[in-house]
Amino acid sequence: MSSTPSAFAVTDSTTGEEYNLFLDSVRKILHQEVAPFYDDWEEAHQVPRELWNKLGEAGLLGVDLPEEYGGSDAGPDICLMIVEEISRQGFGGLTGGYNIHSNIVIPYIERLGTDAQKQQWLPRMASGEVLGAIAMTEPGAGSDLAGMRTSAQKVDGGWKINGAKVFITNGILADMVIVCAKTDPGAEARGVSLFLVDTTLPGFARGKSIRKIGQHASDTAELFF
């Protein structure tokens, strides 16, 4: 396979002509790296892990991040354009995973994370080395944070999380998961904290890959802590 084409940097000052050139680059990347293989990915119920590295190499992950974290300081219109183009070409399964990684998990860390957490995770998420997921939904509670049962207790050296999550996009391939857990059960929804969980840590386990009616290439999983 030929090398992955690269989209040039875009910023808030990008002109209309530059925007169109970037859009053309996105289309070429999708045509080369996604279109020939997408039907196979739908059948496999996930995209290959190396696709995320290729999207990172092409500059399509975390484009709105500051340059110090591997982004391009692009505006929200560029982020939206990438998602729209992936969807327009019929790659709905990829849209879901891309949106979770680039437009939900990355912004959570950028806006709420410590400096150390940003340095640890964001550059590797922009490059595709780390794929992100977020785990809120639970069996029996859905995404109702007040009804969540997953808990986290302070222990020597950190926190211990106990619980289960379900219907987690990118759950099979994720290298890091933002986990919602109760740290103050008496405070209901206000007693919930977010934890960045490295999926190589002991005590983390993936359950079965969940089959869905559509968007099959978006891997969806049960997670256990």
CSV table of C-alpha atoms in Angstrom, one decimal:
chain,number,residue,atom,x,y,z
A,1,MET,CA,0.0,0.0,0.0
A,2,SER,CA,1.3,3.5,-0.8
A,3,SER,CA,2.1,5.9,2.0
A,4,THR,CA,-0.8,7.7,3.7
A,5,PRO,CA,-1.5,11.1,2.3
A,6,SER,CA,-1.2,14.0,4.7
A,7,ALA,CA,-3.6,16.8,5.3
A,8,PHE,CA,-1.8,20.1,5.8
A,9,ALA,CA,-2.2,22.2,9.0
A,10,VAL,CA,-5.3,24.2,9.4
A,11,THR,CA,-5.9,27.0,11.9
A,12,ASP,CA,-8.6,29.5,12.9
A,13,SER,CA,-7.2,31.8,10.2
A,14,THR,CA,-7.6,29.2,7.4
A,15,THR,CA,-9.0,30.8,4.2
A,16,GLY,CA,-11.9,29.4,2.2
A,17,GLU,CA,-9.4,28.1,-0.4
A,18,GLU,CA,-7.3,26.4,2.2
A,19,TYR,CA,-10.4,24.9,3.7
A,20,ASN,CA,-11.3,23.4,0.3
A,21,LEU,CA,-7.8,22.1,-0.2
A,22,PHE,CA,-7.9,20.5,3.3
A,23,LEU,CA,-11.3,18.9,2.4
A,24,ASP,CA,-9.8,17.5,-0.7
A,25,SER,CA,-7.0,16.0,1.4
A,26,VAL,CA,-9.5,14.4,3.7
A,27,ARG,CA,-11.3,12.9,0.8
A,28,LYS,CA,-8.1,11.4,-0.7
A,29,ILE,CA,-7.1,9.9,2.7
A,30,LEU,CA,-10.6,8.3,3.0
A,31,HIS,CA,-10.5,7.1,-0.6
A,32,GLN,CA,-7.1,5.4,-0.1
A,33,GLU,CA,-7.2,4.2,3.5
A,34,VAL,CA,-10.9,3.5,4.2
A,35,ALA,CA,-13.0,3.0,1.0
A,36,PRO,CA,-11.3,-0.2,-0.3
A,37,PHE,CA,-11.6,-2.0,3.0
A,38,TYR,CA,-14.7,-0.7,4.7
A,39,ASP,CA,-17.0,-3.5,3.8
A,40,ASP,CA,-14.6,-6.0,5.3
A,41,TRP,CA,-14.5,-3.9,8.5
A,42,GLU,CA,-18.3,-3.9,8.7
A,43,GLU,CA,-18.2,-7.6,8.5
A,44,ALA,CA,-15.5,-7.8,11.2
A,45,HIS,CA,-17.4,-5.4,13.4
A,46,GLN,CA,-14.3,-3.2,13.9
A,47,VAL,CA,-11.7,-1.2,12.0
A,48,PRO,CA,-8.1,-2.4,12.2
A,49,ARG,CA,-6.1,-0.8,15.0
A,50,GLU,CA,-3.5,0.6,12.5
A,51,LEU,CA,-6.1,2.8,10.9
A,52,TRP,CA,-5.9,5.1,13.8
A,53,ASN,CA,-2.1,5.4,13.4
A,54,LYS,CA,-2.7,6.3,9.7
A,55,LEU,CA,-5.3,8.9,10.6
A,56,GLY,CA,-2.9,10.4,13.1
A,57,GLU,CA,-0.1,10.4,10.6
A,58,ALA,CA,-2.3,12.2,8.2
A,59,GLY,CA,-3.1,14.9,10.8
A,60,LEU,CA,-6.8,14.1,11.2
A,61,LEU,CA,-6.9,13.4,14.9
A,62,GLY,CA,-7.1,16.2,17.5
A,63,VAL,CA,-6.8,18.9,14.8
A,64,ASP,CA,-8.2,21.5,17.3
A,65,LEU,CA,-5.5,20.7,19.9
A,66,PRO,CA,-2.7,23.3,20.4
A,67,GLU,CA,0.5,22.6,18.4
A,68,GLU,CA,2.3,21.7,21.7
A,69,TYR,CA,0.0,18.6,21.9
A,70,GLY,CA,0.3,17.6,18.3
A,71,GLY,CA,-2.7,19.5,16.9
A,72,SER,CA,-3.1,22.4,14.5
A,73,ASP,CA,-5.2,24.8,16.6
A,74,ALA,CA,-8.0,24.3,14.1
A,75,GLY,CA,-11.5,25.7,14.7
A,76,PRO,CA,-14.6,23.6,15.3
A,77,ASP,CA,-15.6,24.0,11.7
A,78,ILE,CA,-12.7,21.8,10.7
A,79,CYS,CA,-13.5,19.2,13.3
A,80,LEU,CA,-17.1,19.2,12.0
A,81,MET,CA,-16.0,19.0,8.4
A,82,ILE,CA,-14.0,15.8,9.0
A,83,VAL,CA,-16.9,14.1,10.7
A,84,GLU,CA,-19.3,15.2,8.0
A,85,GLU,CA,-17.0,13.9,5.2
A,86,ILE,CA,-16.5,10.5,6.9
A,87,SER,CA,-20.3,10.2,7.2
A,88,ARG,CA,-21.0,11.6,3.7
A,89,GLN,CA,-18.9,8.8,2.2
A,90,GLY,CA,-21.0,6.2,4.0
A,91,PHE,CA,-18.5,5.2,6.7
A,92,GLY,CA,-20.9,5.6,9.6
A,93,GLY,CA,-19.1,3.0,11.7
A,94,LEU,CA,-15.9,5.0,11.5
A,95,THR,CA,-17.7,8.2,12.3
A,96,GLY,CA,-18.7,6.9,15.7
A,97,GLY,CA,-15.3,5.9,16.8
A,98,TYR,CA,-13.6,9.0,15.3
A,99,ASN,CA,-16.1,11.3,17.0
A,100,ILE,CA,-15.6,9.7,20.5
A,101,HIS,CA,-11.8,9.8,20.2
A,102,SER,CA,-11.4,13.3,18.7
A,103,ASN,CA,-14.4,15.3,19.7
A,104,ILE,CA,-15.3,13.9,23.1
A,105,VAL,CA,-12.3,12.2,24.8
A,106,ILE,CA,-9.6,14.6,23.7
A,107,PRO,CA,-11.6,17.7,24.7
A,108,TYR,CA,-12.4,16.2,28.1
A,109,ILE,CA,-8.7,15.8,28.8
A,110,GLU,CA,-7.7,19.1,27.3
A,111,ARG,CA,-10.2,21.1,29.3
A,112,LEU,CA,-10.4,19.1,32.6
A,113,GLY,CA,-7.1,17.2,32.8
A,114,THR,CA,-4.0,18.2,34.7
A,115,ASP,CA,-0.9,19.4,32.9
A,116,ALA,CA,0.7,16.0,33.5
A,117,GLN,CA,-2.3,14.2,32.1
A,118,LYS,CA,-2.3,16.4,29.0
A,119,GLN,CA,1.4,15.8,28.4
A,120,GLN,CA,0.9,12.1,29.0
A,121,TRP,CA,-2.0,11.5,26.7
A,122,LEU,CA,-2.8,14.2,24.2
A,123,PRO,CA,0.3,14.0,21.9
A,124,ARG,CA,-0.2,10.2,21.7
A,125,MET,CA,-3.9,10.6,21.0
A,126,ALA,CA,-3.2,13.1,18.2
A,127,SER,CA,-0.7,10.7,16.6
A,128,GLY,CA,-3.0,7.7,16.9
A,129,GLU,CA,-0.7,5.9,19.2
A,130,VAL,CA,-3.4,6.0,21.9
A,131,LEU,CA,-7.1,5.4,21.0
A,132,GLY,CA,-9.6,6.8,23.5
A,133,ALA,CA,-13.0,5.7,24.7
A,134,ILE,CA,-15.4,7.0,27.4
A,135,ALA,CA,-17.3,4.7,29.7
A,136,MET,CA,-20.6,6.0,31.2
A,137,THR,CA,-23.3,3.6,30.2
A,138,GLU,CA,-24.0,0.7,32.5
A,139,PRO,CA,-26.2,-2.4,32.6
A,140,GLY,CA,-29.5,-1.5,34.3
A,141,ALA,CA,-28.8,2.2,34.4
A,142,GLY,CA,-28.0,3.3,30.9
A,143,SER,CA,-26.3,6.7,30.9
A,144,ASP,CA,-28.1,7.9,34.1
A,145,LEU,CA,-25.2,9.0,36.2
A,146,ALA,CA,-27.4,9.1,39.3
A,147,GLY,CA,-28.2,5.4,38.8
A,148,MET,CA,-24.6,4.3,38.2
A,149,ARG,CA,-23.2,1.5,40.3
A,150,THR,CA,-19.5,1.6,39.3
A,151,SER,CA,-17.6,3.0,42.3
A,152,ALA,CA,-14.0,4.2,43.0
A,153,GLN,CA,-12.4,4.1,46.4
A,154,LYS,CA,-9.1,5.8,47.4
A,155,VAL,CA,-6.4,3.2,48.2
A,156,ASP,CA,-2.7,3.3,48.8
A,157,GLY,CA,-1.1,4.5,45.6
A,158,GLY,CA,-4.2,5.6,43.8
A,159,TRP,CA,-7.8,4.5,43.3
A,160,LYS,CA,-9.6,1.2,42.9
A,161,ILE,CA,-12.5,1.0,40.5
A,162,ASN,CA,-15.2,-1.7,40.7
A,163,GLY,CA,-18.0,-2.1,38.3
A,164,ALA,CA,-19.1,-2.8,34.7
A,165,LYS,CA,-19.8,-0.7,31.6
A,166,VAL,CA,-21.7,-1.6,28.4
A,167,PHE,CA,-22.1,-0.3,24.8
A,168,ILE,CA,-18.8,1.4,24.9
A,169,THR,CA,-17.7,2.7,21.5
A,170,ASN,CA,-14.0,1.9,20.8
A,171,GLY,CA,-14.1,-0.5,23.8
A,172,ILE,CA,-12.3,-3.3,22.0
A,173,LEU,CA,-9.4,-1.3,20.7
A,174,ALA,CA,-9.1,1.5,23.2
A,175,ASP,CA,-5.7,2.1,24.9
A,176,MET,CA,-7.2,4.6,27.4
A,177,VAL,CA,-10.8,4.9,28.8
A,178,ILE,CA,-12.3,7.8,30.7
A,179,VAL,CA,-14.4,6.0,33.3
A,180,CYS,CA,-17.2,7.6,35.2
A,181,ALA,CA,-17.4,6.2,38.7
A,182,LYS,CA,-19.1,7.2,42.0
A,183,THR,CA,-16.7,8.5,44.6
A,184,ASP,CA,-19.5,9.9,46.9
A,185,PRO,CA,-22.6,7.7,46.6
A,186,GLY,CA,-24.7,10.0,48.8
A,187,ALA,CA,-24.3,12.9,46.4
A,188,GLU,CA,-26.1,11.2,43.5
A,189,ALA,CA,-25.0,12.6,40.1
A,190,ARG,CA,-22.8,15.2,41.9
A,191,GLY,CA,-20.8,12.4,43.5
A,192,VAL,CA,-19.4,11.2,40.2
A,193,SER,CA,-15.7,11.5,39.2
A,194,LEU,CA,-13.9,10.8,35.9
A,195,PHE,CA,-10.8,8.6,35.8
A,196,LEU,CA,-8.3,8.1,33.0
A,197,VAL,CA,-7.7,4.4,32.9
A,198,ASP,CA,-4.8,2.8,31.0
A,199,THR,CA,-6.2,-0.4,29.6
A,200,THR,CA,-3.0,-2.3,30.3
A,201,LEU,CA,-3.5,-1.9,34.1
A,202,PRO,CA,-4.3,-5.0,36.1
A,203,GLY,CA,-8.0,-5.4,36.9
A,204,PHE,CA,-9.2,-4.1,33.6
A,205,ALA,CA,-11.0,-6.5,31.3
A,206,ARG,CA,-12.9,-6.4,28.1
A,207,GLY,CA,-16.1,-8.4,27.6
A,208,LYS,CA,-17.6,-9.5,24.4
A,209,SER,CA,-17.9,-7.4,21.2
A,210,ILE,CA,-21.5,-6.2,21.0
A,211,ARG,CA,-23.3,-6.7,17.7
A,212,LYS,CA,-25.5,-3.8,16.6
A,213,ILE,CA,-28.2,-3.1,14.0
A,214,GLY,CA,-26.0,-0.7,12.1
A,215,GLN,CA,-22.6,1.0,12.2
A,216,HIS,CA,-21.0,-2.4,12.6
A,217,ALA,CA,-17.4,-1.2,12.0
A,218,SER,CA,-17.7,0.9,15.2
A,219,ASP,CA,-16.4,-1.6,17.8
A,220,THR,CA,-18.6,-1.7,20.8
A,221,ALA,CA,-17.9,-3.6,24.0
A,222,GLU,CA,-18.5,-4.5,27.6
A,223,LEU,CA,-15.9,-3.3,30.0
A,224,PHE,CA,-15.2,-4.6,33.5
A,225,PHE,CA,-13.2,-3.2,36.4
